[in-house]
Each structure stands twice: as structure tokens, then as C-alpha cells.
Coordinates of C-alpha atoms and ligand atoms in Angstrom, one line a residue:
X468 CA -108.7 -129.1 -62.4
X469 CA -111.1 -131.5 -64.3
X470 CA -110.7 -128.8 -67.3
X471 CA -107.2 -129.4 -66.6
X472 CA -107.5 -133.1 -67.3
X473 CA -109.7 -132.8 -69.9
X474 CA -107.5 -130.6 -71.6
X475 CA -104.7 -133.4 -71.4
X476 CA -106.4 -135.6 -72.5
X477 CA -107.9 -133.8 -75.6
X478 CA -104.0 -132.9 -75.9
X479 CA -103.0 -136.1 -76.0
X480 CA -105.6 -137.7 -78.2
X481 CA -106.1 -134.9 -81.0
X482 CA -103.1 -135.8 -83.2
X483 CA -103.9 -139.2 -83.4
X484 CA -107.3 -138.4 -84.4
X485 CA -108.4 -140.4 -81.1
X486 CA -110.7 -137.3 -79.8
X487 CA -113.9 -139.6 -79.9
X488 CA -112.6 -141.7 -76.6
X489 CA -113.7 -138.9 -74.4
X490 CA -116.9 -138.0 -76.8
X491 CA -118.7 -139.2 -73.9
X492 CA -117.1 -137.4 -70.8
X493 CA -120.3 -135.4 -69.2
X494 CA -122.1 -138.4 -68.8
X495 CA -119.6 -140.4 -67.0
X496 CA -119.1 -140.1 -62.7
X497 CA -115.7 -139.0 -61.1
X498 CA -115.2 -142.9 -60.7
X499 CA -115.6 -143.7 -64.3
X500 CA -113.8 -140.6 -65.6
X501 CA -110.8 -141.6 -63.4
X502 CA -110.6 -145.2 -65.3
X503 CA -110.9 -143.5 -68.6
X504 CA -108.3 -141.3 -68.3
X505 CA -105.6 -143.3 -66.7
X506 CA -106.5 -146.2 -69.4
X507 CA -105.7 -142.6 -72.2
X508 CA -102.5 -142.3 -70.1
X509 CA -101.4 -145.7 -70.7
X510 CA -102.1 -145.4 -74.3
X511 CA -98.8 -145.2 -76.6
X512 CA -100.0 -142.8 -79.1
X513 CA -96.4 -143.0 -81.5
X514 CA -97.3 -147.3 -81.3
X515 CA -101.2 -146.5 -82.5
X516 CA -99.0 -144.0 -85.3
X517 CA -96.5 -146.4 -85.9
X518 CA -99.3 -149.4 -86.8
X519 CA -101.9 -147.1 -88.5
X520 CA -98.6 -145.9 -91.0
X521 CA -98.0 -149.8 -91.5
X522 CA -101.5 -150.4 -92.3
X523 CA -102.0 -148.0 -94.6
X524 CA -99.0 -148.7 -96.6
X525 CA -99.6 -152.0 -96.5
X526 CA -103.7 -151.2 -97.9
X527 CA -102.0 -149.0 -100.5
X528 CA -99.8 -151.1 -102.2
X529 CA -102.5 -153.6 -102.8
X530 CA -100.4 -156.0 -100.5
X531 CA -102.5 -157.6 -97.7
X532 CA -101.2 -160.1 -95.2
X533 CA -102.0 -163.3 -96.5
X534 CA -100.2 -162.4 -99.6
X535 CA -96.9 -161.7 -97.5
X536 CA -97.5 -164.8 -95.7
X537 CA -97.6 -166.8 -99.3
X538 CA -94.7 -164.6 -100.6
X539 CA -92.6 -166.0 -97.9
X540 CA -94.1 -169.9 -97.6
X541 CA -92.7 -170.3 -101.1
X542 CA -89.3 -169.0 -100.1
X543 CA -89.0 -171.1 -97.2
X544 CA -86.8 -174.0 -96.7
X545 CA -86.3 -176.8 -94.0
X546 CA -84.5 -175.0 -90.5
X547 CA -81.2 -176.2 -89.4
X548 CA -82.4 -178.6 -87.1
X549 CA -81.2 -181.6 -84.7
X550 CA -83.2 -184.7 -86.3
X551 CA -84.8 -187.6 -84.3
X552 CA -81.7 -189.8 -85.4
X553 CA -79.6 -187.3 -84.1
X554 CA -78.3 -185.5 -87.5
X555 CA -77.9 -182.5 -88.3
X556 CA -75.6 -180.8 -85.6
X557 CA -72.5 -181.4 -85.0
X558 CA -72.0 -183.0 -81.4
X559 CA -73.8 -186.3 -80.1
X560 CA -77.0 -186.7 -78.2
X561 CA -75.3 -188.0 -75.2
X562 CA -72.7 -184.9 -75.4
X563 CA -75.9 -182.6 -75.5
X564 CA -77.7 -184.5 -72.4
X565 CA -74.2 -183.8 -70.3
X566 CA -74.2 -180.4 -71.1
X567 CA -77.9 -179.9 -70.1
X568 CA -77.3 -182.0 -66.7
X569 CA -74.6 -179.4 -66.1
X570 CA -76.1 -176.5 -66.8
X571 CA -79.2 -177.8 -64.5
X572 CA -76.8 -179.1 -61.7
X573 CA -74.9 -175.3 -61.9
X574 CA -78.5 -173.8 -61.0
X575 CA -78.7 -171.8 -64.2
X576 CA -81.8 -172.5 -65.7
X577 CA -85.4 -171.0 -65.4
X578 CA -88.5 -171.9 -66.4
X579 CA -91.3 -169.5 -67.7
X580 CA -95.2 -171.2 -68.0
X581 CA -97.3 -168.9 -70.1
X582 CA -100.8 -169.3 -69.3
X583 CA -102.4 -166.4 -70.0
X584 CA -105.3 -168.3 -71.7
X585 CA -108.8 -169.4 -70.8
X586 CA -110.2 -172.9 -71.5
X587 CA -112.7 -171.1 -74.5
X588 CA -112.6 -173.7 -77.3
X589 CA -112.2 -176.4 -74.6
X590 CA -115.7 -175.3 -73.0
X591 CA -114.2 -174.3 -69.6
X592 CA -114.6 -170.9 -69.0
X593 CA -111.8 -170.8 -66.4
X594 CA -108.0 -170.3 -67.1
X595 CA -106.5 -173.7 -68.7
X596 CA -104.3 -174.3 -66.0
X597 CA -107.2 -175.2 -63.6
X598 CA -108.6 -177.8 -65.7
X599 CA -108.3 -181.2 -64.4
X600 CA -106.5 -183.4 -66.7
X601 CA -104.8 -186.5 -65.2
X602 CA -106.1 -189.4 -65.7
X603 CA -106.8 -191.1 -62.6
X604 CA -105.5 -188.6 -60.3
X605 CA -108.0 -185.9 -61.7
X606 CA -104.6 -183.3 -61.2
X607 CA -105.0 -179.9 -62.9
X608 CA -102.6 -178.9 -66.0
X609 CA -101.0 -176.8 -63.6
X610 CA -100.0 -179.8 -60.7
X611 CA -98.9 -182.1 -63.8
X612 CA -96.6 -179.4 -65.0
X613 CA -95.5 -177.8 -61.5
X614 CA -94.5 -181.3 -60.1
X615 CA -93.2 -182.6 -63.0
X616 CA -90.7 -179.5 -62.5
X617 CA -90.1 -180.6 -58.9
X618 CA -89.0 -183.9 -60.2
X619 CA -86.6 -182.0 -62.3
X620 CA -85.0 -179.9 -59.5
X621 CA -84.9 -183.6 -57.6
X622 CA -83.1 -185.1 -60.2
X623 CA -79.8 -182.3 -60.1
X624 CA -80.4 -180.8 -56.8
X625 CA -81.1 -177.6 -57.3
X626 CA -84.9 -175.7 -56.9
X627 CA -85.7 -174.0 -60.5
X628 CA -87.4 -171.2 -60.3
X629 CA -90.5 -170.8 -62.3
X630 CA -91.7 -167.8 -63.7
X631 CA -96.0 -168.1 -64.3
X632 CA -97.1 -165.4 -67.1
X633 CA -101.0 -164.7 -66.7
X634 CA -103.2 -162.2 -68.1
X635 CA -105.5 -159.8 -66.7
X636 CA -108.6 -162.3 -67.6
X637 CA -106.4 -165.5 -64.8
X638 CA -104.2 -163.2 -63.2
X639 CA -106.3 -162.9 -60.0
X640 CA -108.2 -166.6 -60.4
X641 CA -104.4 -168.1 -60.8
X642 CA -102.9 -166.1 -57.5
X643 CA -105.4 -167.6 -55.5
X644 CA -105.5 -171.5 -57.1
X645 CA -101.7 -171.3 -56.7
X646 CA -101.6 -169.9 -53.3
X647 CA -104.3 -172.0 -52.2
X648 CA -102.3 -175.0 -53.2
X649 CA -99.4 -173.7 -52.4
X650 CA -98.1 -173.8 -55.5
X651 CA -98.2 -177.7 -55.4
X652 CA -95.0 -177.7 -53.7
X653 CA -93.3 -175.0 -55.4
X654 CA -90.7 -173.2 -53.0
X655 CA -92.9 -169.9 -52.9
X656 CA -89.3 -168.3 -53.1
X657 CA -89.0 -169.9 -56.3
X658 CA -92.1 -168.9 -57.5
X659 CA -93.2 -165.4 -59.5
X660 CA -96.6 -164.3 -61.3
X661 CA -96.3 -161.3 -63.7
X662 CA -99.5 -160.7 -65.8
X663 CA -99.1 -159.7 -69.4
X664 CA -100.5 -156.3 -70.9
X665 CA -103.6 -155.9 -73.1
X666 CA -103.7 -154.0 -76.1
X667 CA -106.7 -151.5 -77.8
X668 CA -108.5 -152.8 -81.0
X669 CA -109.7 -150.1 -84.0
X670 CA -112.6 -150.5 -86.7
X671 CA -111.2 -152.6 -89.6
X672 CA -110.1 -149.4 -91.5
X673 CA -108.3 -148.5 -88.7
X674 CA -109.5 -145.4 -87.7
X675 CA -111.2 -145.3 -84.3
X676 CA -109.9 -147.3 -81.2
X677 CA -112.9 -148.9 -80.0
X678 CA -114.6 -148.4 -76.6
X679 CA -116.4 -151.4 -74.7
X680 CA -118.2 -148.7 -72.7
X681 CA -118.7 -145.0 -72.6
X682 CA -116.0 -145.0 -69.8
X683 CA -113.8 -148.0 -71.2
X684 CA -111.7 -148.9 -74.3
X685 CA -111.8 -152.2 -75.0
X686 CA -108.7 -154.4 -74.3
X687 CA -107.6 -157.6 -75.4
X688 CA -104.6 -159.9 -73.8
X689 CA -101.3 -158.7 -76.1
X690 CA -100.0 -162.0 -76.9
X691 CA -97.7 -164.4 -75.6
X692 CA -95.2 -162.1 -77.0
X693 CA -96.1 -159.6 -74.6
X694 CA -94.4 -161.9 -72.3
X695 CA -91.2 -160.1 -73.2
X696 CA -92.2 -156.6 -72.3
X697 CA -94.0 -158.4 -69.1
X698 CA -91.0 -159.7 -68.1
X699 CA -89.0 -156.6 -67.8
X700 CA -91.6 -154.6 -66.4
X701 CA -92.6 -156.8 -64.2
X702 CA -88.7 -157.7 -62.6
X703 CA -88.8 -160.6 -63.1
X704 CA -86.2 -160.6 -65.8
X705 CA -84.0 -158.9 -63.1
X706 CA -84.6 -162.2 -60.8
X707 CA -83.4 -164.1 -63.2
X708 CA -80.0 -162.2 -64.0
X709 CA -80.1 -161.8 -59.9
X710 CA -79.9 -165.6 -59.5
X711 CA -77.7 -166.0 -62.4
X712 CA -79.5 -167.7 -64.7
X713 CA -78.4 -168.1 -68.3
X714 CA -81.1 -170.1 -70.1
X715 CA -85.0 -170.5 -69.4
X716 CA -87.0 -172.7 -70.0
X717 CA -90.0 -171.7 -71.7
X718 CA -93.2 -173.7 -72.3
X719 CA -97.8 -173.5 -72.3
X720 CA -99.5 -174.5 -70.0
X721 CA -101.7 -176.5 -72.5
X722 CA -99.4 -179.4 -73.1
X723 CA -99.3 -181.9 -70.5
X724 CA -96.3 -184.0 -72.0
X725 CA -93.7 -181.0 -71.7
X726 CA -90.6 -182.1 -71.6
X727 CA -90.0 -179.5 -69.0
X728 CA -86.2 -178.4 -68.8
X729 CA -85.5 -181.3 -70.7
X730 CA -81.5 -181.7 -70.3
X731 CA -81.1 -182.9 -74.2
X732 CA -83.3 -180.0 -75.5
X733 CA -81.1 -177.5 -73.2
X734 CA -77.7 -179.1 -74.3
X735 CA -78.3 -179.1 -77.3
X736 CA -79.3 -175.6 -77.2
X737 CA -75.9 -174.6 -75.5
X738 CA -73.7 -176.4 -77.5
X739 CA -75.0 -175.4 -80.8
X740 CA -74.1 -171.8 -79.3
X741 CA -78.1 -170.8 -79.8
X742 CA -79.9 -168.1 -78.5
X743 CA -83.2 -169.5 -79.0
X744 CA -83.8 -173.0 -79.3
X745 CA -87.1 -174.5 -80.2
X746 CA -89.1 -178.3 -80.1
X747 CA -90.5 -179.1 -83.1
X748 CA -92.7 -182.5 -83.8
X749 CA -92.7 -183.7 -87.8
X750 CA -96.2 -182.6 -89.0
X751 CA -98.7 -185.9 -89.0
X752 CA -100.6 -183.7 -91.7
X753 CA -99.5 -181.4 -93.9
X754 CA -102.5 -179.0 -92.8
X755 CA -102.0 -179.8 -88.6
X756 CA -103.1 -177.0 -86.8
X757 CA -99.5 -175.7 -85.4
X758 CA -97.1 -173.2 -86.4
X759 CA -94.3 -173.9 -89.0
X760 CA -90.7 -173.7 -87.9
X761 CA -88.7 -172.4 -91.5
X762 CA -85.9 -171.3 -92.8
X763 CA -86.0 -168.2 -95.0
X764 CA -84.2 -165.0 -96.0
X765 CA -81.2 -166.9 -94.1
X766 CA -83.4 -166.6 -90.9
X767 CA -85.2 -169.3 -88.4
X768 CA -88.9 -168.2 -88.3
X769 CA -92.7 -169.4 -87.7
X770 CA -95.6 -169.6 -89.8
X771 CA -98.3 -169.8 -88.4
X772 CA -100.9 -172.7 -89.8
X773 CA -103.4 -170.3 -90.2
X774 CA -101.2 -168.1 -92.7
X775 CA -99.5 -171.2 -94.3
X776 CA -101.4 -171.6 -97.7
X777 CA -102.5 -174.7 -98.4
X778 CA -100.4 -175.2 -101.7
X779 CA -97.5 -174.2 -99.6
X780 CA -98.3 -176.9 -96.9
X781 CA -98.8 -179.9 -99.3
X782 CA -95.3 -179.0 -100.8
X783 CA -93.2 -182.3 -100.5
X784 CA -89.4 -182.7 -101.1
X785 CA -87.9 -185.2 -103.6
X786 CA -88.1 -188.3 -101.2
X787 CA -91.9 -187.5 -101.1
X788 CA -92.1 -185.7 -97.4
X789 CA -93.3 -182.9 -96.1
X790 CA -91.0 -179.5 -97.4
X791 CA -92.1 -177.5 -94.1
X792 CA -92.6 -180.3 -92.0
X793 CA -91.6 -178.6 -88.4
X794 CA -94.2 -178.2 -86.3
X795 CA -94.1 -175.6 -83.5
X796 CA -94.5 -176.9 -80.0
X797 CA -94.0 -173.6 -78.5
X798 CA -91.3 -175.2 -76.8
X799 CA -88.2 -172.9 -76.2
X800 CA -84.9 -172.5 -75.0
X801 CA -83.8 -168.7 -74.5
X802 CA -80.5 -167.1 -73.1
X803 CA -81.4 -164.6 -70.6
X804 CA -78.8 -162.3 -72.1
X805 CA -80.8 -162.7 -75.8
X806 CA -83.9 -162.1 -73.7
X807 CA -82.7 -158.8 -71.9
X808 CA -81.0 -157.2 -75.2
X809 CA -84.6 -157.8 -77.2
X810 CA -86.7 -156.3 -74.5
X811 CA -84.4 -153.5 -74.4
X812 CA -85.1 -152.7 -78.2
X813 CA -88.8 -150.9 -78.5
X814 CA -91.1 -153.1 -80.5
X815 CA -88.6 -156.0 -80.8
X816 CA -91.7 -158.3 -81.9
X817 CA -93.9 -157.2 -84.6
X818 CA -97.7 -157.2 -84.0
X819 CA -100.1 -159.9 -85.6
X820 CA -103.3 -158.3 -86.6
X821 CA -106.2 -160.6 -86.8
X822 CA -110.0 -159.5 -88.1
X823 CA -112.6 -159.9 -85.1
X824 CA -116.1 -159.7 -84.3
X825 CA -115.8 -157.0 -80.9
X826 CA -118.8 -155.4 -79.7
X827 CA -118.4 -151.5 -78.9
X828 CA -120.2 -148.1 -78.3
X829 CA -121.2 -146.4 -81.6
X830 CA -121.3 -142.7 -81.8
X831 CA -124.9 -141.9 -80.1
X832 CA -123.5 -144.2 -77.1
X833 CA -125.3 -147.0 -77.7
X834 CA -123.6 -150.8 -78.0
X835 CA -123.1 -152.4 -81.0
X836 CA -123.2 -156.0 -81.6
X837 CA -121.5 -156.6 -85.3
X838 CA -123.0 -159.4 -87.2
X839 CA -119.3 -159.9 -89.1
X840 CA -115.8 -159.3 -88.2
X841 CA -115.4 -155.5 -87.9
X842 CA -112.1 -155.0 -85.6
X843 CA -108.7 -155.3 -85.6
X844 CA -107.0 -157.0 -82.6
X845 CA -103.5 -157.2 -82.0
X846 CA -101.2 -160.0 -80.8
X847 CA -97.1 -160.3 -80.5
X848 CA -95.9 -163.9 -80.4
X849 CA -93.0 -165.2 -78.6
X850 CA -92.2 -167.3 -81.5
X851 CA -91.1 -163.9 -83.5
X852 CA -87.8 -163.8 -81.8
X853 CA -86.5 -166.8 -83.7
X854 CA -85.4 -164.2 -86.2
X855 CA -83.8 -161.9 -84.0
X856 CA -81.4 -164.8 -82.7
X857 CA -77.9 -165.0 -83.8
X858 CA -78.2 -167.8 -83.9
X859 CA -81.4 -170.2 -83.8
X860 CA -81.4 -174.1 -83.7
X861 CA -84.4 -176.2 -84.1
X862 CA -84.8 -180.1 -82.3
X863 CA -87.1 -182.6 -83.1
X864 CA -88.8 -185.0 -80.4
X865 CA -91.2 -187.8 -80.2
X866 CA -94.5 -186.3 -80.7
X867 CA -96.0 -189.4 -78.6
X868 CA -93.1 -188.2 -75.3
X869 CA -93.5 -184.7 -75.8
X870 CA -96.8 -183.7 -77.3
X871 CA -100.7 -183.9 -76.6
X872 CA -101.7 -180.5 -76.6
X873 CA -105.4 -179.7 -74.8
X874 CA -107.3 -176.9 -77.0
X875 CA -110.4 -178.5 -78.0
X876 CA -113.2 -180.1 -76.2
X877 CA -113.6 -183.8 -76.5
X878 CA -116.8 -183.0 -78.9
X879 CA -113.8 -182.5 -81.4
X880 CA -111.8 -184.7 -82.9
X881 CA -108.6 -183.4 -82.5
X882 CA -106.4 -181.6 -79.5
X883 CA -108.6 -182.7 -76.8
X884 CA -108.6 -183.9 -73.6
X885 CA -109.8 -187.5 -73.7
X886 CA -106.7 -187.9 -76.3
X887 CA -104.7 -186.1 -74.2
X888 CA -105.2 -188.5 -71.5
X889 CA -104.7 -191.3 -73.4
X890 CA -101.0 -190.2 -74.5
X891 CA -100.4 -189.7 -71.0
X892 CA -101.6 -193.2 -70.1
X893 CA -99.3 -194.5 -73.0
X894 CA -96.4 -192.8 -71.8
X895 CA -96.4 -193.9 -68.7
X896 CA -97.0 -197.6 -69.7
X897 CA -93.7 -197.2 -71.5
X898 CA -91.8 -196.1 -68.2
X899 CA -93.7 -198.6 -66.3
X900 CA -92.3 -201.7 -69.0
X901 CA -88.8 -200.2 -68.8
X902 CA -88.8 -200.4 -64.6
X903 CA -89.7 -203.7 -65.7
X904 CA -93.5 -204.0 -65.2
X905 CA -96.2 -205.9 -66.9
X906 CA -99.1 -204.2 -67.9
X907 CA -101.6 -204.5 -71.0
X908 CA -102.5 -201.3 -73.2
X909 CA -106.1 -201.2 -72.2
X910 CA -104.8 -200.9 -67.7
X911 CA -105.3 -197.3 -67.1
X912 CA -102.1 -196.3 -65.3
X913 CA -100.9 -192.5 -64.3
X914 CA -97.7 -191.9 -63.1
X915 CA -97.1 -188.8 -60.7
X916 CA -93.4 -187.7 -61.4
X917 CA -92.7 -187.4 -57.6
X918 CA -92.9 -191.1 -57.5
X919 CA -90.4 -192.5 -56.5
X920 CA -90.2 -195.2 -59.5
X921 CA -89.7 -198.1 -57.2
X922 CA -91.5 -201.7 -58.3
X923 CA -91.5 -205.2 -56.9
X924 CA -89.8 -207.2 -59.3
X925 CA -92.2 -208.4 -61.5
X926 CA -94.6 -206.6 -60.9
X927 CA -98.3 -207.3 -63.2
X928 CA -100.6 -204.2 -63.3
X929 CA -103.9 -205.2 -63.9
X930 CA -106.5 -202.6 -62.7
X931 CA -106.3 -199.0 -63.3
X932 CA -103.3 -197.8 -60.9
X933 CA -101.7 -194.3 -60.0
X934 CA -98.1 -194.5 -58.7
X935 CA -97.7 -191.1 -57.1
Ligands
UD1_555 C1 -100.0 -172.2 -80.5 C2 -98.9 -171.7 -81.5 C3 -98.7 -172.7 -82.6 C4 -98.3 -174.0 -81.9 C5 -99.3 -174.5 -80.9 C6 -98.7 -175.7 -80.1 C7 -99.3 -169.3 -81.4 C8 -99.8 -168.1 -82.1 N1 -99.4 -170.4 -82.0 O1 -101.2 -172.3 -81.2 O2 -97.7 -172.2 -83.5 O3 -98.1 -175.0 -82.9 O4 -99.5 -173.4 -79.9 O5 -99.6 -176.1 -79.1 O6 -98.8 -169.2 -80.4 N2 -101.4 -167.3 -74.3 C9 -101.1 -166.4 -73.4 N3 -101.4 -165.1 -73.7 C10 -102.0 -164.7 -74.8 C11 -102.3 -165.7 -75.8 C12 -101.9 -167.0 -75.5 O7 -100.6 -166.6 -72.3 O8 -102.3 -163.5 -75.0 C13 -101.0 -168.7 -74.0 C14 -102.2 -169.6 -73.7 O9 -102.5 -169.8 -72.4 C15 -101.7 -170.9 -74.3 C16 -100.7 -170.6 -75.3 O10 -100.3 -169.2 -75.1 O11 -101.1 -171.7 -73.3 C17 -101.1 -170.8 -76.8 O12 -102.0 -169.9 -77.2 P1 -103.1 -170.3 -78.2 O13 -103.8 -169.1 -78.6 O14 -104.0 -171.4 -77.7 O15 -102.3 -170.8 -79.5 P2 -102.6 -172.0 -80.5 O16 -103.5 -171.6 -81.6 O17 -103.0 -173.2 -79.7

């Protein structure tokens, strides 16, 4: 029986020239030889085939990455997009926020929160969506974004059901938050978890997946893009064609000014006939750390800023901006139909392959701690089904209404929370002026968006308030 398995596994492993994963299978208990083998099950030895062919046509023609990545920044062109001031598409902003109020009020949209990521570069070492962001109110990422969602259901009576991706690193810590707060007032009904997969890493000539431990690969989070294979596995992509939705909603959990389901971004989505729509801010700087939105090869598609050469990103037009001035919010609109036909195709999304320092056994057993990058990790993004749309429309917003992204710790100058805080205190000044209020830029003032926006004609806010 355990020759059996053994056997199988050998089987399975040989032609891929994998045989090393169970080099250490006498030494390991029934327990341990048990994880190990159903981790060899899972393993899709024509995808490890499939990437190691890539690779090594890739090494052979002397063509790395970054060179593709230049190849196609100097092809690329401004995306068909619906400006600021409205241009560019061919109905009216007011038309587009009709047709996202009806498409809301008809109970067909969704929305999907990935937050699959943990607070790493922000110092927190728990997942984002627990860190505790507002301003006054101290509310977590997820409560700002979860209510804010409630006030959109409100708004068009109708609950929207929210779809939260994790990964196996918040997947359990994220049940229990959510449950605990019950799910901030989230119809559980309404409310889904799926956890994304994790994928192997191999020595940087690709040769050997790596093993964590004698009796474990090692296994990183796939992506965001493993959201779409996630989705279907998980049924949740079924719950959504169950309840008839048509569009979904898709945003991180790191950006506490999402416009969630934002009825202009939807309409506009619908009317322009798109399968994938996507927020973009116009880059501050032409070297800003987020992704690219272009136009090339007659396509929609994302560079990311760590790919974009610099040469590329200082490009200007003839009026003196920016050439590739879209910045990716990782905002999206997505027809559920588009969604279900690319996770039907096998490896609709390509994989990302970034150079890491990972720590794994060596042959004698023992752990190795590499001083220098010496693995391969793979990622799939969500953005990389821009291309696959038939059609693909990009929309511009106010980065100052829609933006303040929280990767960084405040020791850093950009992307972190105490700026993050401030937009948030800024925008809700704003509101508070156009219901008519008085308040001075320095009044620390947080808005809840279950509030029910009612103020005593002239009202003056002078110490720090929150209206919830
Ligand atoms: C990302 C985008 C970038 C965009 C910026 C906007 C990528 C590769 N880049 O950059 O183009 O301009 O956001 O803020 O997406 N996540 C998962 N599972 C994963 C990996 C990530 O759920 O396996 C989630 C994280 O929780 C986070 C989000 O995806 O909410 C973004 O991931 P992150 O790696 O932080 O991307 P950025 O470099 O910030």
C-alpha cells in the first residue's frame, strides 16, 4: 500500500524530472507523508511543462522579460478611455449614471473584494483588511469598505452581494474577524469567502520545485488573478449567474476611497458595450508606483510600473503630458458572462514570474537561507484580462474622490496611512460644505456612509467630529 503510493507518486513526478520532492520519504511519519503526497496530487505536472518550455525558449532566444516589457512600452499608445471632462465615449455622463442606477436598482450587480494580502510593507503582520484606518472612528479597511457597500444597496434598494477573495495566509484570520463582526452588517446571505490557490516556486534555472520542508513544497498565494480560477472552483461564480447578476464589481481591499459600485463607472461600462471596464487616475509622476493602462497591438492592457522602463515612462505627447499616463486603480467592472467564458479556457491569464529570495531544503536535507534572489515565484493578475475583452473601456476619476491607496507604513513617504487619512478627512469636508456646513481644513471630520447626511442648517464644525 505505501509502495503503492510511493510508486504513484514516483509515476507522477519522473517525467517532469520532479523525483527529488519525495528524496526524503523514509524520514518522514505517516502524518507528514500524507501532506506530501496529496500536495504531489494537486500538482499540475503539463502547467510545470507548459512554464518550464516557456522559460527555456524564452532563455534561448536571448529574450528576457524586461526586454518584452520595453519592446511593448514603446509600442503602446493612450487606451480608449472616458476623460475627466467626459470625452472620449460617445454618450453623456449623466446618460452613463442612469444606466448604472438601473442596472443597481434591477439587482444585477456584485461586488468581489480581493484581500488576499497581508499588511508586510505597512508593518502589520495581519491581513490588510484588519487594519484600522478611519480617522476618528478607528474602523478597519474592511468596515469602511463593507458599509460604504451598505450605503450603496440603501441608496437603490436592493442588498449586493459581496464576494471576499482571501488567501490561505487571511483565509481563516478573515472568517473569524468577519463573523465576529458580523460582517459589519452584511446580510450573511449576501456574503461569500473563497480563498485563492497558491502556486510552487523552482530554483532560478528552473529546474527543481522547491521544498520548505522535507515533507512540504513551498507555496506562495497565486495572484489576484487566481481569483478567476477561485471563483469557479469555489461556486461562487455559480451564485452569481444563480442570482442573475450581469456585472461585478471588482475592487482591493487597500483603497479606502473605492468608489464602490460606483453607478457612473458601471454605466459607463454598459453603455460602451464593455466587458471589462477599468478606473484609472492620470499619473502625478511619470514613475508612480501603479500599473499602466495602454493601448497596443489594438488591445487594452497593463504595465506594470515595475516593468515600464523609465525612458518609456517619461515619454510625453506633443502638448507636453504624459504618453502612458493611466494609472491602474485595480478598479473593475466585469460581465459575469466575460468572467465565466475566461475561466472556462485553461490558463486564460498568463503567469508573472518574479525573482525571489525563498528559503528551502537542499539536497542533504538541510535548510537553506539564500543570501540573493534564487527562486522563481509565480503570480497571475486580474488585470491580464483587459486583453481578452472584446471589448475594454477605460474611465478616469478624481484621484483625490477615488484614490489613497494604504501599502506603505507612515515611515514612507508615499501610499501610507497617515495620507490616507487625510484624503479621507478631505473628502468628507467636501460633502460636509455641499450639505451646507462650515468647517475649516485643519477640523478633523470622518463621515460613516450609513449616516444619514442630515445637518442643522448652518451648521459650523469646529472640533474633530464623526457623523456616523
Ligand atoms: C497593485 C497593482 C497596480 C495598481 C495598484 C493600485 C498588481 C500587480 N499591481 O499594485 O497595477 O496600480 O495595485 O493600488 O496588482 N492580492 C491578493 N492576492 C495576491 C496578491 C494580491 O488578494 O496573491 C491583493 C492584495 O490584498 C491587495 C491587492 O491584491 O489588496 C494588490 O496587491 P499588491 O501586491 O499590493 O499590488 P500593488 O503592488 O500594490
Amino acid at each position: 500500500m505505501e509502495d503503492e503510493r510511493l510508486n504513484r507518486l514516483r509515476e507522477k513526478l519522473r517525467p517532469i524530472g520532479q523525483e527529488h520532492l519525495i528524496a526524503f520519504w523514509d524520514r518522514l511519519s505517516a502524518a507528514e507523508r500524507g501532506q506530501l503526497a496529496r500536495r504531489i496530487d494537486e500538482l499540475d505536472g503539463e502547467l510545470f511543462r507548459e512554464l518550464q518550455a516557456d522559460f527555456r525558449v524564452r532563455r534561448a532566444s536571448g529574450g528576457d522579460e524586461k526586454s518584452q516589457w520595453a519592446d511593448l512600452a514603446a509600442r503602446a499608445a493612450s487606451p480608449p478611455a472616458m476623460r475627466l471632462d467626459g470625452s472620449g465615449v460617445r454618450f453623456t455622463a449623466d446618460q452613463a449614471r442612469q444606466r448604472g442606477a438601473e442596472l443597481l436598482r434591477a439587482g444585477q450587480v456584485g461586488m468581489i473584494l480581493v484581500a488576499g494580502g497581508l499588511g508586510t510593507r505597512l508593518g502589520f503582520d495581519q491581513p490588510k483588511g484588519l487594519f484600522p484606518l478611519g480617522p476618528l472612528s478607528n474602523r478597519t479597511l474592511f468596515q469602511i469598505l463593507l458599509e460604504q457597500l451598505q450605503a450603496v444597496g440603501r441608496k437603490y434598494g436592493v442588498r449586493i452581494p459581496l464576494y471576499v477573495m482571501t488567501s490561505p495566509s487571511t483565509d481563516e484570520v478573515t472568517r473569524s474577524f468577519l463573523s465576529e463582526h458580523r460582517w459589519f452588517g452584511v446580510h450573511a446571505e449576501d456574503a461569500k469567502i473563497f480563498c485563492q490557490a497558491t502556486m510552487w516556486a523552482v530554483d532560478d534555472r528552473f529546474e527543481r520545485i522547491l521544498l520548505e520542508s522535507p515533507s512540504s513544497l513551498f507555496l506562495g498565494p497565486d495572484g489576484h488573478g487566481g481569483m478567476l480560477a477561485a471563483l469557479a472552483k469555489s461556486g461562487c461564480l455559480a451564485d452569481m449567474q444563480r442570482r442573475g447578476l450581469t456585472q461585478i464589481f471588482y475592487g482591493q481591499i487597500d483603497n479606502p476611497l473605492l468608489q464602490v459600485c460606483d453607478e457612473l463607472f458601471l454605466g459607463s461600462h454598459v453603455l460602451a458595450g464593455s466587458e471589462m471596464t477599468t478606473q484609472v487616475v492620470r499619473k502625478r509622476d511619470p514613475l508612480e508606483r501603479v500599473g499602466n493602462v495602454v493601448q497596443a497591438d489594438g488591445k487594452v492592457q497593463v504595465i506594470e510600473y515595475s516593468d515600464l522602463p523609465e525612458e518609456s515612462a517619461r515619454q510625453t505627447s506633443a502638448d507636453g503630458s504624459l504618453k502612458l499616463w493611466a494609472g491602474n486603480l485595480a478598479v473593475h467592472a466585469l460581465d459575469v458572462a466575460f468572467l465565466s467564458r475566461a475561466a472556462s479556457q485553461r490558463n486564460s491569464l498568463p503567469f508573472h514570474l518574479a525573482k525571489k529570495k525563498v528559503l528551502f531544503v537542499g539536497e542533504d536535507g538541510r535548510l537553506i537561507e539564500p543570501e540573493k534572489p534564487n527562486a522563481i515565484r509565480f503570480e497571475r493578475f486580474i488585470f491580464d484580462l483587459l486583453p481578452l475583452a472584446r471589448q475594454a473601456l477605460v474611465v478616469e476619476v478624481d484621484p483625490a474622490e477615488a484614490f489613497a491607496p494604504v501599502k506603505n507604513s507612515d515611515d514612507e513617504p508615499t501610499d501610507n496611512p497617515r495620507l490616507a487619512r487625510a484624503a479621507m478627512m478631505a473628502k468628507d469636508r467636501r460633502t460636509l460644505r455641499t450639505l451646507g456646513a462650515k468647517v475649516a481644513d485643519d477640523v478633523p471630520v470622518e463621515i460613516n456612509p450609513l449616516w444619514n447626511g442630515k445637518l442643522p442648517a448652518g451648521t459650523v464644525i469646529t472640533k474633530p467630529t464623526y457623523f456616523a
